[in-house]
CSV table of C-alpha atoms and ligand atoms in Angstrom, one decimal:
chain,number,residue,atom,x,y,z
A,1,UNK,CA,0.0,0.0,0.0
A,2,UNK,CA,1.5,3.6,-1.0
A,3,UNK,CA,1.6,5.8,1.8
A,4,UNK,CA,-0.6,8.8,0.6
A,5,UNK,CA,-3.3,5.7,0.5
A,6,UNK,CA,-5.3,6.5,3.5
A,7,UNK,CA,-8.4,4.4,4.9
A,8,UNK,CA,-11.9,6.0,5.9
A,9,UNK,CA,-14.2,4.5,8.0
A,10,UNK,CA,-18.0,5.4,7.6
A,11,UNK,CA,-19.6,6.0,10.6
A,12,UNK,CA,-22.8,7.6,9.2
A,13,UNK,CA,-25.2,4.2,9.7
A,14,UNK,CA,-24.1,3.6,13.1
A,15,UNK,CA,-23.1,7.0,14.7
A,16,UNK,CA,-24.6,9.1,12.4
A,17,UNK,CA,-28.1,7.1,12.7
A,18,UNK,CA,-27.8,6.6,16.6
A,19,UNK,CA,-28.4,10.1,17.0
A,20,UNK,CA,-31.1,11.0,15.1
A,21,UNK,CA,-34.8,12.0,16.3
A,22,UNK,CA,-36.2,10.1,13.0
A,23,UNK,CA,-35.2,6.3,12.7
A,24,UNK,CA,-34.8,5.6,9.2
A,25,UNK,CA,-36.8,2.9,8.1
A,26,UNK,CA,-34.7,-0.3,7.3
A,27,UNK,CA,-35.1,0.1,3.5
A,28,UNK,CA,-34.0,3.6,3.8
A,29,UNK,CA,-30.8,2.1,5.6
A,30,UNK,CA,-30.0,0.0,3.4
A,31,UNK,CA,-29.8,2.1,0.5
A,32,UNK,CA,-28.2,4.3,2.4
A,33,UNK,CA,-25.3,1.4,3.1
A,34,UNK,CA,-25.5,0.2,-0.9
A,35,UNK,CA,-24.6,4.2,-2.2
A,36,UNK,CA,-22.2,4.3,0.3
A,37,UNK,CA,-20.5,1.5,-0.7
A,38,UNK,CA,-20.9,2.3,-4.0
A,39,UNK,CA,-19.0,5.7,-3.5
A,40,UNK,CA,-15.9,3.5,-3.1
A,41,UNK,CA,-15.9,3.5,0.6
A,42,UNK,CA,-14.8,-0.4,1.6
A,43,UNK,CA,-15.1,0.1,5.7
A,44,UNK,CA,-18.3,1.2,6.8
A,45,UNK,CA,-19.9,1.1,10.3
A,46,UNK,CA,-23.5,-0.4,9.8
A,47,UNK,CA,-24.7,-1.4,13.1
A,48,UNK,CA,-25.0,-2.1,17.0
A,49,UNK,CA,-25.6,-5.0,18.7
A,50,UNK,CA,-26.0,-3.0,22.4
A,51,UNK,CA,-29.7,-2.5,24.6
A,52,UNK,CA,-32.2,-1.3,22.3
A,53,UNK,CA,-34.0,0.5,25.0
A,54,UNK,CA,-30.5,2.8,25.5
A,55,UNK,CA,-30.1,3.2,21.9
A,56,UNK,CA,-33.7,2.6,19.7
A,57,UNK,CA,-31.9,3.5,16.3
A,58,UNK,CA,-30.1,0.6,16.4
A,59,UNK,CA,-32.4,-2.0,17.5
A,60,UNK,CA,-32.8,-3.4,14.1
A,61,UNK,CA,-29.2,-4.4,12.9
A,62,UNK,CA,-29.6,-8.1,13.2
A,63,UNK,CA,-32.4,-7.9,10.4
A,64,UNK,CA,-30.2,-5.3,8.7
A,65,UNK,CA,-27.0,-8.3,8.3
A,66,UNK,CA,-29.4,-10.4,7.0
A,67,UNK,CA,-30.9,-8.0,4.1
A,68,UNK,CA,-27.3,-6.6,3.4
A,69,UNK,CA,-25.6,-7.6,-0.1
A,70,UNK,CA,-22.2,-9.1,0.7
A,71,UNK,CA,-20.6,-9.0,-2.6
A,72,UNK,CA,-18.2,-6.4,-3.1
A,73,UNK,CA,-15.0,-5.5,-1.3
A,74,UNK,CA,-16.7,-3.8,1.2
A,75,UNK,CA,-16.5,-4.9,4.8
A,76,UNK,CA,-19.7,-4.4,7.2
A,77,UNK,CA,-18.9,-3.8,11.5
A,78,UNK,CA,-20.8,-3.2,14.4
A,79,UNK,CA,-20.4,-2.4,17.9
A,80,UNK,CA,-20.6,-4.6,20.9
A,81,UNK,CA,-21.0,-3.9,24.4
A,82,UNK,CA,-20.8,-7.7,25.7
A,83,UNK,CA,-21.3,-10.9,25.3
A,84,UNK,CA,-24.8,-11.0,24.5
A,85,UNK,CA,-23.9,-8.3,21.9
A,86,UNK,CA,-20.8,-10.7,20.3
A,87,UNK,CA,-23.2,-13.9,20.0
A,88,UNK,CA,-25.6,-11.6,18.4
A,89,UNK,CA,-22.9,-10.2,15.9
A,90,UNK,CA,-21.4,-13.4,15.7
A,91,UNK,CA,-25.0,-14.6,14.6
A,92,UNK,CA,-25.1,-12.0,12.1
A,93,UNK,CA,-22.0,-13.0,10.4
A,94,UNK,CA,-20.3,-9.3,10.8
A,95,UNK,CA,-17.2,-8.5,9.4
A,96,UNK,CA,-15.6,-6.7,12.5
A,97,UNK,CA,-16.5,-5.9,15.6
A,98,UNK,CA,-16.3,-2.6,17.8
A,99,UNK,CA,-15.6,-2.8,21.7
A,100,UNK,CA,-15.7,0.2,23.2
A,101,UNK,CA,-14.7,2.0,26.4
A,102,UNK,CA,-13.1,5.2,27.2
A,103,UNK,CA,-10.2,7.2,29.1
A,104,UNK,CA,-12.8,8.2,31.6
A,105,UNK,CA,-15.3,6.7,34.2
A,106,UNK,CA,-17.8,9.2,33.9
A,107,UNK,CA,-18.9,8.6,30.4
A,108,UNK,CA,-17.8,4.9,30.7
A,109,UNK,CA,-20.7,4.5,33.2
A,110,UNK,CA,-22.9,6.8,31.5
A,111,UNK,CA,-22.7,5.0,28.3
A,112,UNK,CA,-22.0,1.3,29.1
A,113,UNK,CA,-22.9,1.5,33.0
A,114,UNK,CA,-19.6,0.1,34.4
A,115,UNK,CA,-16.1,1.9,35.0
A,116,UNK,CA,-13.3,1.6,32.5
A,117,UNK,CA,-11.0,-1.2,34.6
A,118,UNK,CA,-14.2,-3.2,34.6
A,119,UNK,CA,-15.2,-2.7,31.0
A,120,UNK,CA,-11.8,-3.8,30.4
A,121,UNK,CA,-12.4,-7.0,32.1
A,122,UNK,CA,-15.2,-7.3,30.6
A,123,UNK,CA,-13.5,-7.3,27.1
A,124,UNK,CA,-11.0,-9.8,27.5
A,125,UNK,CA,-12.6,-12.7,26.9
A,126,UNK,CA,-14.8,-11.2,23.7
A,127,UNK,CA,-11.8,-10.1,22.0
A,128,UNK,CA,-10.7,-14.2,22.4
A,129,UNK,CA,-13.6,-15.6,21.5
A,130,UNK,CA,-13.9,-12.9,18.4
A,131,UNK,CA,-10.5,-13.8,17.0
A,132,UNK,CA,-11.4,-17.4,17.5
A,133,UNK,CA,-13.5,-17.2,15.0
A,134,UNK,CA,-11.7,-15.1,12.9
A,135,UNK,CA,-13.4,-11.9,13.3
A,136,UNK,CA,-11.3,-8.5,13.6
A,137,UNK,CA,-12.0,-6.6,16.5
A,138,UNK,CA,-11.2,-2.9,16.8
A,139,UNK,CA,-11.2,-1.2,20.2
A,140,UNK,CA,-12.5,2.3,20.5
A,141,UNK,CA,-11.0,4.5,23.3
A,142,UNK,CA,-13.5,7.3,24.1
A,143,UNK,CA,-12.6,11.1,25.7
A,144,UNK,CA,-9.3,11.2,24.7
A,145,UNK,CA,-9.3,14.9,25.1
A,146,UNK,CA,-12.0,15.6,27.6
A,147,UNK,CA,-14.9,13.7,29.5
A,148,UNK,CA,-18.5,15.8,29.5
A,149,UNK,CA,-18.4,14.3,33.1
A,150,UNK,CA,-15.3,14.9,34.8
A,151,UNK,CA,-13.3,17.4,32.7
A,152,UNK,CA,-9.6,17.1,30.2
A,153,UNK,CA,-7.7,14.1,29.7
A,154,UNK,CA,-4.0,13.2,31.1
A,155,UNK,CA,-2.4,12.1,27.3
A,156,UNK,CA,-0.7,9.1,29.6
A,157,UNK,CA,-3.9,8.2,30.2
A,158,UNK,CA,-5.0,7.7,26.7
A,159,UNK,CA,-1.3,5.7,25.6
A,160,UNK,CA,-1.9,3.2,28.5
A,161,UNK,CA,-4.9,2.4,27.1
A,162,UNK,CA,-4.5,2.7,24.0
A,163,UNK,CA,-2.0,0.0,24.6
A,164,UNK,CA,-4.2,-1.8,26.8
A,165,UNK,CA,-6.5,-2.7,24.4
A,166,UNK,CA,-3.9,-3.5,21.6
A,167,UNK,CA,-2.4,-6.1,24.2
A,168,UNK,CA,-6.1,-7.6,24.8
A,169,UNK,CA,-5.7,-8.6,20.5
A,170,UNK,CA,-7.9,-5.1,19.1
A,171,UNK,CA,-6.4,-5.3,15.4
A,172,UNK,CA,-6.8,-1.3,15.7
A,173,UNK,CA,-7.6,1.2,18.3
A,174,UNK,CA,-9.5,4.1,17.0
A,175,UNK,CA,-8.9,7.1,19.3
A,176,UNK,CA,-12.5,9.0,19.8
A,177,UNK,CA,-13.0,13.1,20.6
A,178,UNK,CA,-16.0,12.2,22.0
A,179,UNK,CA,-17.5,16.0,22.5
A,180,UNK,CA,-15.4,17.3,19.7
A,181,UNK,CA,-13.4,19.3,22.2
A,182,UNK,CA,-9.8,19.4,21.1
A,183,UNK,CA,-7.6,21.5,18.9
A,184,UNK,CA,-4.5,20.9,17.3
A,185,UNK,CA,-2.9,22.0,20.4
A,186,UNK,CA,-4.1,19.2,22.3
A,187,UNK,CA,-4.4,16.5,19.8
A,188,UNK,CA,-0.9,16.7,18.7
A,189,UNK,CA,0.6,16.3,22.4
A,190,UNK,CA,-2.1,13.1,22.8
A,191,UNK,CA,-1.1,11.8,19.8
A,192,UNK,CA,2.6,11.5,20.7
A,193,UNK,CA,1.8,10.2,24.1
A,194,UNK,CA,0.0,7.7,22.2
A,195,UNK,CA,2.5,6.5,19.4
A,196,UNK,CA,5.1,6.2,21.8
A,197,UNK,CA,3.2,2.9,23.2
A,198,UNK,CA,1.3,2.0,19.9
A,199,UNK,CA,2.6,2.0,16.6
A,200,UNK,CA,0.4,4.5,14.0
A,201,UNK,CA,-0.5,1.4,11.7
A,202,UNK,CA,-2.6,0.5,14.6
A,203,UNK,CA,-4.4,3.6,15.2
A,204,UNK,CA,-7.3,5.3,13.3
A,205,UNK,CA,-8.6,8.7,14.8
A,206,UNK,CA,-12.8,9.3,15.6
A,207,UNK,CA,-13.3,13.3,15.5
A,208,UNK,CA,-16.1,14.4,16.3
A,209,UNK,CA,-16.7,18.2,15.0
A,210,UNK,CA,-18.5,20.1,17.6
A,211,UNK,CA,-16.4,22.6,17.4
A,212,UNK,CA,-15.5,23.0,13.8
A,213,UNK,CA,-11.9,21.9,15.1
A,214,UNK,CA,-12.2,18.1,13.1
A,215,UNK,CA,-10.2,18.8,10.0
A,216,UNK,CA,-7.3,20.8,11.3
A,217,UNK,CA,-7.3,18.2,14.3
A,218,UNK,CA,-6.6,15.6,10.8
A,219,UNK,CA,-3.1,17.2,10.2
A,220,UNK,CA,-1.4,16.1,13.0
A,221,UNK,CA,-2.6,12.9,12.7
A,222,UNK,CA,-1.3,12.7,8.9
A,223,UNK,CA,1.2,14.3,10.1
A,224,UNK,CA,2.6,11.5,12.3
A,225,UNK,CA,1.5,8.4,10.3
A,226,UNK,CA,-1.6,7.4,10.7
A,227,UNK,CA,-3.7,6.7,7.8
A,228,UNK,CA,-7.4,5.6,9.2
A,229,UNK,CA,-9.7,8.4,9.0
A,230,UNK,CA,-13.5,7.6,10.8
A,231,UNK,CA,-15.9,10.1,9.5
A,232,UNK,CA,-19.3,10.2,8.8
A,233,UNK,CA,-21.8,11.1,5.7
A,234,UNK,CA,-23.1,14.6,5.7
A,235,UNK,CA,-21.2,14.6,9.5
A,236,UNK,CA,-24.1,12.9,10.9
A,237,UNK,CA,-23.2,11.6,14.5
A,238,UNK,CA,-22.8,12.1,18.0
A,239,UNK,CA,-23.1,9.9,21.4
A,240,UNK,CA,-26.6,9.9,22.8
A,241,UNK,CA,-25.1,9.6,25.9
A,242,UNK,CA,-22.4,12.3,25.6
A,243,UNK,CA,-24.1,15.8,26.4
A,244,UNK,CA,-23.5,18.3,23.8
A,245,UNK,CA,-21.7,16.4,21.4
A,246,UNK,CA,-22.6,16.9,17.7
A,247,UNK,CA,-21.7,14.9,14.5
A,248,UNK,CA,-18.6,13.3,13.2
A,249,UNK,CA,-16.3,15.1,10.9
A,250,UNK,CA,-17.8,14.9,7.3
A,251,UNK,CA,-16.4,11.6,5.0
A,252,UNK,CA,-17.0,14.7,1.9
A,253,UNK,CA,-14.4,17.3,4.0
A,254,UNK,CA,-12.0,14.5,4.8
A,255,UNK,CA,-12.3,13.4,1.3
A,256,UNK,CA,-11.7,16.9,-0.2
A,257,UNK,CA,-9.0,17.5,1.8
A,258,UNK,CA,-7.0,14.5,1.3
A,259,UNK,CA,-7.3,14.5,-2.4
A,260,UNK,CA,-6.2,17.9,-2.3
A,261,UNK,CA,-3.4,16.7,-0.7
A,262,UNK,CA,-2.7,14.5,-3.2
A,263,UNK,CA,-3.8,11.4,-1.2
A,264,UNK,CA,-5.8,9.0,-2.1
A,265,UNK,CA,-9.0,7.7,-0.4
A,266,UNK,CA,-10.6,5.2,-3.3
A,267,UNK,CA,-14.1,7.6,-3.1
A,268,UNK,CA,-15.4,9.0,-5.6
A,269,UNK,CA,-16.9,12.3,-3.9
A,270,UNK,CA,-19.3,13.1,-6.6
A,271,UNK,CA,-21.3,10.5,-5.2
A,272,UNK,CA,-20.3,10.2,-1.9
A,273,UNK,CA,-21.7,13.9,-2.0
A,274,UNK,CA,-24.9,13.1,-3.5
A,275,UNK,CA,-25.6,10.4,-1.0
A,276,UNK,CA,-25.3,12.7,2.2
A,277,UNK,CA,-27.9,15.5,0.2
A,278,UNK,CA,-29.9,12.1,-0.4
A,279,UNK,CA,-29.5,10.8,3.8
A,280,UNK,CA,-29.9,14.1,5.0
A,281,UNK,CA,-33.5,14.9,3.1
A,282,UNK,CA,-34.7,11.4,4.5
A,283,UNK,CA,-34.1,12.9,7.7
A,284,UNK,CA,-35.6,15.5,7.3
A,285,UNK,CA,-32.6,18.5,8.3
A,286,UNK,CA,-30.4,20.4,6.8
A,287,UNK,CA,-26.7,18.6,5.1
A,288,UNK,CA,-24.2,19.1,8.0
A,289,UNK,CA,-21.4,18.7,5.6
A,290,UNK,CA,-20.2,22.1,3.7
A,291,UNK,CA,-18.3,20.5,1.1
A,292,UNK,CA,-21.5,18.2,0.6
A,293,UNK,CA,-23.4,21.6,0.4
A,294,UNK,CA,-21.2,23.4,-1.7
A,295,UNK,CA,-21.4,20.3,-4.5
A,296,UNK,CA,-25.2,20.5,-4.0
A,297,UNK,CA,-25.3,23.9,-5.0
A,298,UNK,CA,-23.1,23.8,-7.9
B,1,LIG,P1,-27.5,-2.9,31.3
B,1,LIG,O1,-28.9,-2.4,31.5
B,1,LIG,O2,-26.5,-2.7,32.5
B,1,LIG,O3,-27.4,-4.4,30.9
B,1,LIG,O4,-26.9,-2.2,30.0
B,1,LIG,P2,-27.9,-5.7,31.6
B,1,LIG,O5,-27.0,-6.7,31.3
B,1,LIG,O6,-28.3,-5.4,33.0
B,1,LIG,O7,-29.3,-6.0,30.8
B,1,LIG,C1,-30.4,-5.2,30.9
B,1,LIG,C2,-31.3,-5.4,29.7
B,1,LIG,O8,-30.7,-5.1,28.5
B,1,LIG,C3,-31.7,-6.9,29.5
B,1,LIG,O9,-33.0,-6.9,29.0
B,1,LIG,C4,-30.8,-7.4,28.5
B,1,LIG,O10,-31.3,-8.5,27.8
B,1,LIG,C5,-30.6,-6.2,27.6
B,1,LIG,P3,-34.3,-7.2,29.9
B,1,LIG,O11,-34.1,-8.6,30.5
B,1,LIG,O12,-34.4,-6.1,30.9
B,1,LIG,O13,-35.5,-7.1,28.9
B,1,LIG,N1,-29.3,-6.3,26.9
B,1,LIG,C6,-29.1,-6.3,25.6
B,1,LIG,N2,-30.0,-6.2,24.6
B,1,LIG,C7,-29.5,-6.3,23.3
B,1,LIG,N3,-28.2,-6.3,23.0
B,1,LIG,C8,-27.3,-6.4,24.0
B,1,LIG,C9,-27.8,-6.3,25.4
B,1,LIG,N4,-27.1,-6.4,26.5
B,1,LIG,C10,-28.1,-6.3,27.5
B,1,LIG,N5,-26.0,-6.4,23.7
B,1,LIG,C11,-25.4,-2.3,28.1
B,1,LIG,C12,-25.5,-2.5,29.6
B,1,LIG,C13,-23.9,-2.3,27.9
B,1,LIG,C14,-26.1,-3.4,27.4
B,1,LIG,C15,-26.0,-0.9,27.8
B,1,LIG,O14,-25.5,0.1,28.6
B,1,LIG,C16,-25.8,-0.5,26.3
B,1,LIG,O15,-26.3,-1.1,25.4
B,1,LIG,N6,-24.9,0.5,26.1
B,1,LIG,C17,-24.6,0.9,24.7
B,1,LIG,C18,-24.7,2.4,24.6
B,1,LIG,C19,-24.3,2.9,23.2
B,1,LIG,O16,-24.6,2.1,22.2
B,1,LIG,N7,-23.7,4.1,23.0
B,1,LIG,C20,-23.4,4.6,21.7
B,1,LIG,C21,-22.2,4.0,21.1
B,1,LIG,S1,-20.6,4.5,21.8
B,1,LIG,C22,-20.2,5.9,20.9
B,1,LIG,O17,-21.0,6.4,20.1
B,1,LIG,C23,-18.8,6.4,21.0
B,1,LIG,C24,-17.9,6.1,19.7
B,1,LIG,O18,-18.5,6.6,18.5
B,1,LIG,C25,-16.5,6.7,19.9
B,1,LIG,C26,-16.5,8.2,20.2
B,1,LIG,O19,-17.2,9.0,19.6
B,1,LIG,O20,-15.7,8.5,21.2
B,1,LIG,C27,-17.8,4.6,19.5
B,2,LIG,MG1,-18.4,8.7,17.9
């Protein structure tokens, strides 16, 4: 693989959807998957297998494995908070799986409703019995700039745990600003806490762009290595269960800027463009991506 290759991961069916007042119905979501796929983008997000009364978007991603076409190069994951979460995922026949925890107990109970040591615990075993069967598992590390519940994030913090999970067998370890928070200024100084325990072709970085801060946060990243980019269509997304954070950083703005870079990203952003105009009608607000809306307009 050249190195101006870099690898997006879609969030927009799983974090995008998780957050939004209107469930799409499954149809919807599936067509939503298919153009999405279509645009070239071979890693998307689809799905979680977690309680459906904490997150009711999601409740139907069992039926959504079954209906989805798995032809092309595309592979499908889903997140999973435990066991009964892998057997349901394993039942499904997804292609990865997504544990997640975070740097911080306060939104570790608020989300999962145990602290971060235990939800480590709590992991081992799944991430066994996952690559046991073959299936990749990819460990998400949330706040790793700031909890909404108990304030900024040591950067030692997030390399131990980064490393943590990479020693429990995650494949990759996606480092999450949960709230959207940081800048440059405190990305960067994470990010080389980080790299010193885990290497950057294990690391993929989750911004979320509550503050407009998501692309410029990018450059350090690129900067040091790391080429695995989660974004989401139209920058759909957010935590339920994070107060006040908003959408992932839009797949059309990372894709604009890395091909102006003269990297390349396999997407064709003509129609990844169209498909977040298309999402973003179905749900009925306004396209949170400004590259999408500047295409739309053209
Ligand atoms: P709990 O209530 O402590 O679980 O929830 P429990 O084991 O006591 O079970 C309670 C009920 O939930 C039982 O049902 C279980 O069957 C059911 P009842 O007998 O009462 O009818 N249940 C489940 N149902 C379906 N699938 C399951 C499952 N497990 C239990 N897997 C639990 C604990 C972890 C399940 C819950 O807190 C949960 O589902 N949390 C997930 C929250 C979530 O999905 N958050 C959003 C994703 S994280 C995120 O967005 C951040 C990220 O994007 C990165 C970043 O931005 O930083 C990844
Ligand atoms: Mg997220």
């Amino acid at each position: 693989i050249p190195v101006d290759r870099v690898s997006l991961v879609e969030m927009g069916p799983r974090d995008g959807l998780q957050n939004e007042a209107r469930i799409l119905p499954l149809e919807q979501r599936l067509e939503l998957i298919a153009r999405l796929a279509d645009s070239g983008l071979q890693r998307i997000e689809v799905g979680a297998f977690v309680s459906p009364r904490k997150v009711p978007q999601m409740a139907d991603s069992a039926a959504l494995f079954e209906a989805l076409p798995r032809k092309g190069p595309t592979r499908y994951g889903a997140l999973v908070p435990n066991l009964q979460g892998l057997q349901a995922a394993i039942a499904a026949r997804v292609d990865e799986i997504g544990l997640f925890t975070a740097c911080s107990d306060g939104f570790t109970r608020a989300n999962i409703g145990i602290g971060v040591e235990e939800s480590l615990i709590r992991f081992a075993p799944l991430v066994a019995e996952a690559r046991r069967l073959g299936i990749k598992v990819r460990g998400y590390l949330s706040t790793v700039i700031a909890c909404p519940f108990d304030g900024p994030t040591r950067p030692k913090r997030v390399a131990a745990l980064a490393e943590r999970l990479l020693d429990l067998g995650c494949h990759e370890i996606s480092l999450g600003d949960t709230i959207g928070v940081g800048t440059p200024g405190t990305v960067a100084p994470m990010l080389d806490a980080v790299l010193h325990e885990v290497p950057a072709g294990r690391l993929a970085v989750h911004f979320h762009d509550t503050y407009g801060q998501g692309l410029a946060n990018l450059l350090p990243a690129l900067e040091r290595g790391i080429r695995t980019i989660d974004c989401s269509v139209a920058g759909l997304g957010g935590c339920p269960y994070a107060p006040g954070a908003s959408g992932n950083l839009a797949s059309e703005e990372v894709v604009y800027l890395l091909h102006g870079l003269g990297m390349s990203t396999g997407v064709d952003l003509d129609k990844l463009a169209a498909t977040g105009q298309w999402v973003s009608e179905r749900l009925g607000h306004g396209n949170g991506s400004r590259v999408g809306r500047a295409l739309h307009a053209r």
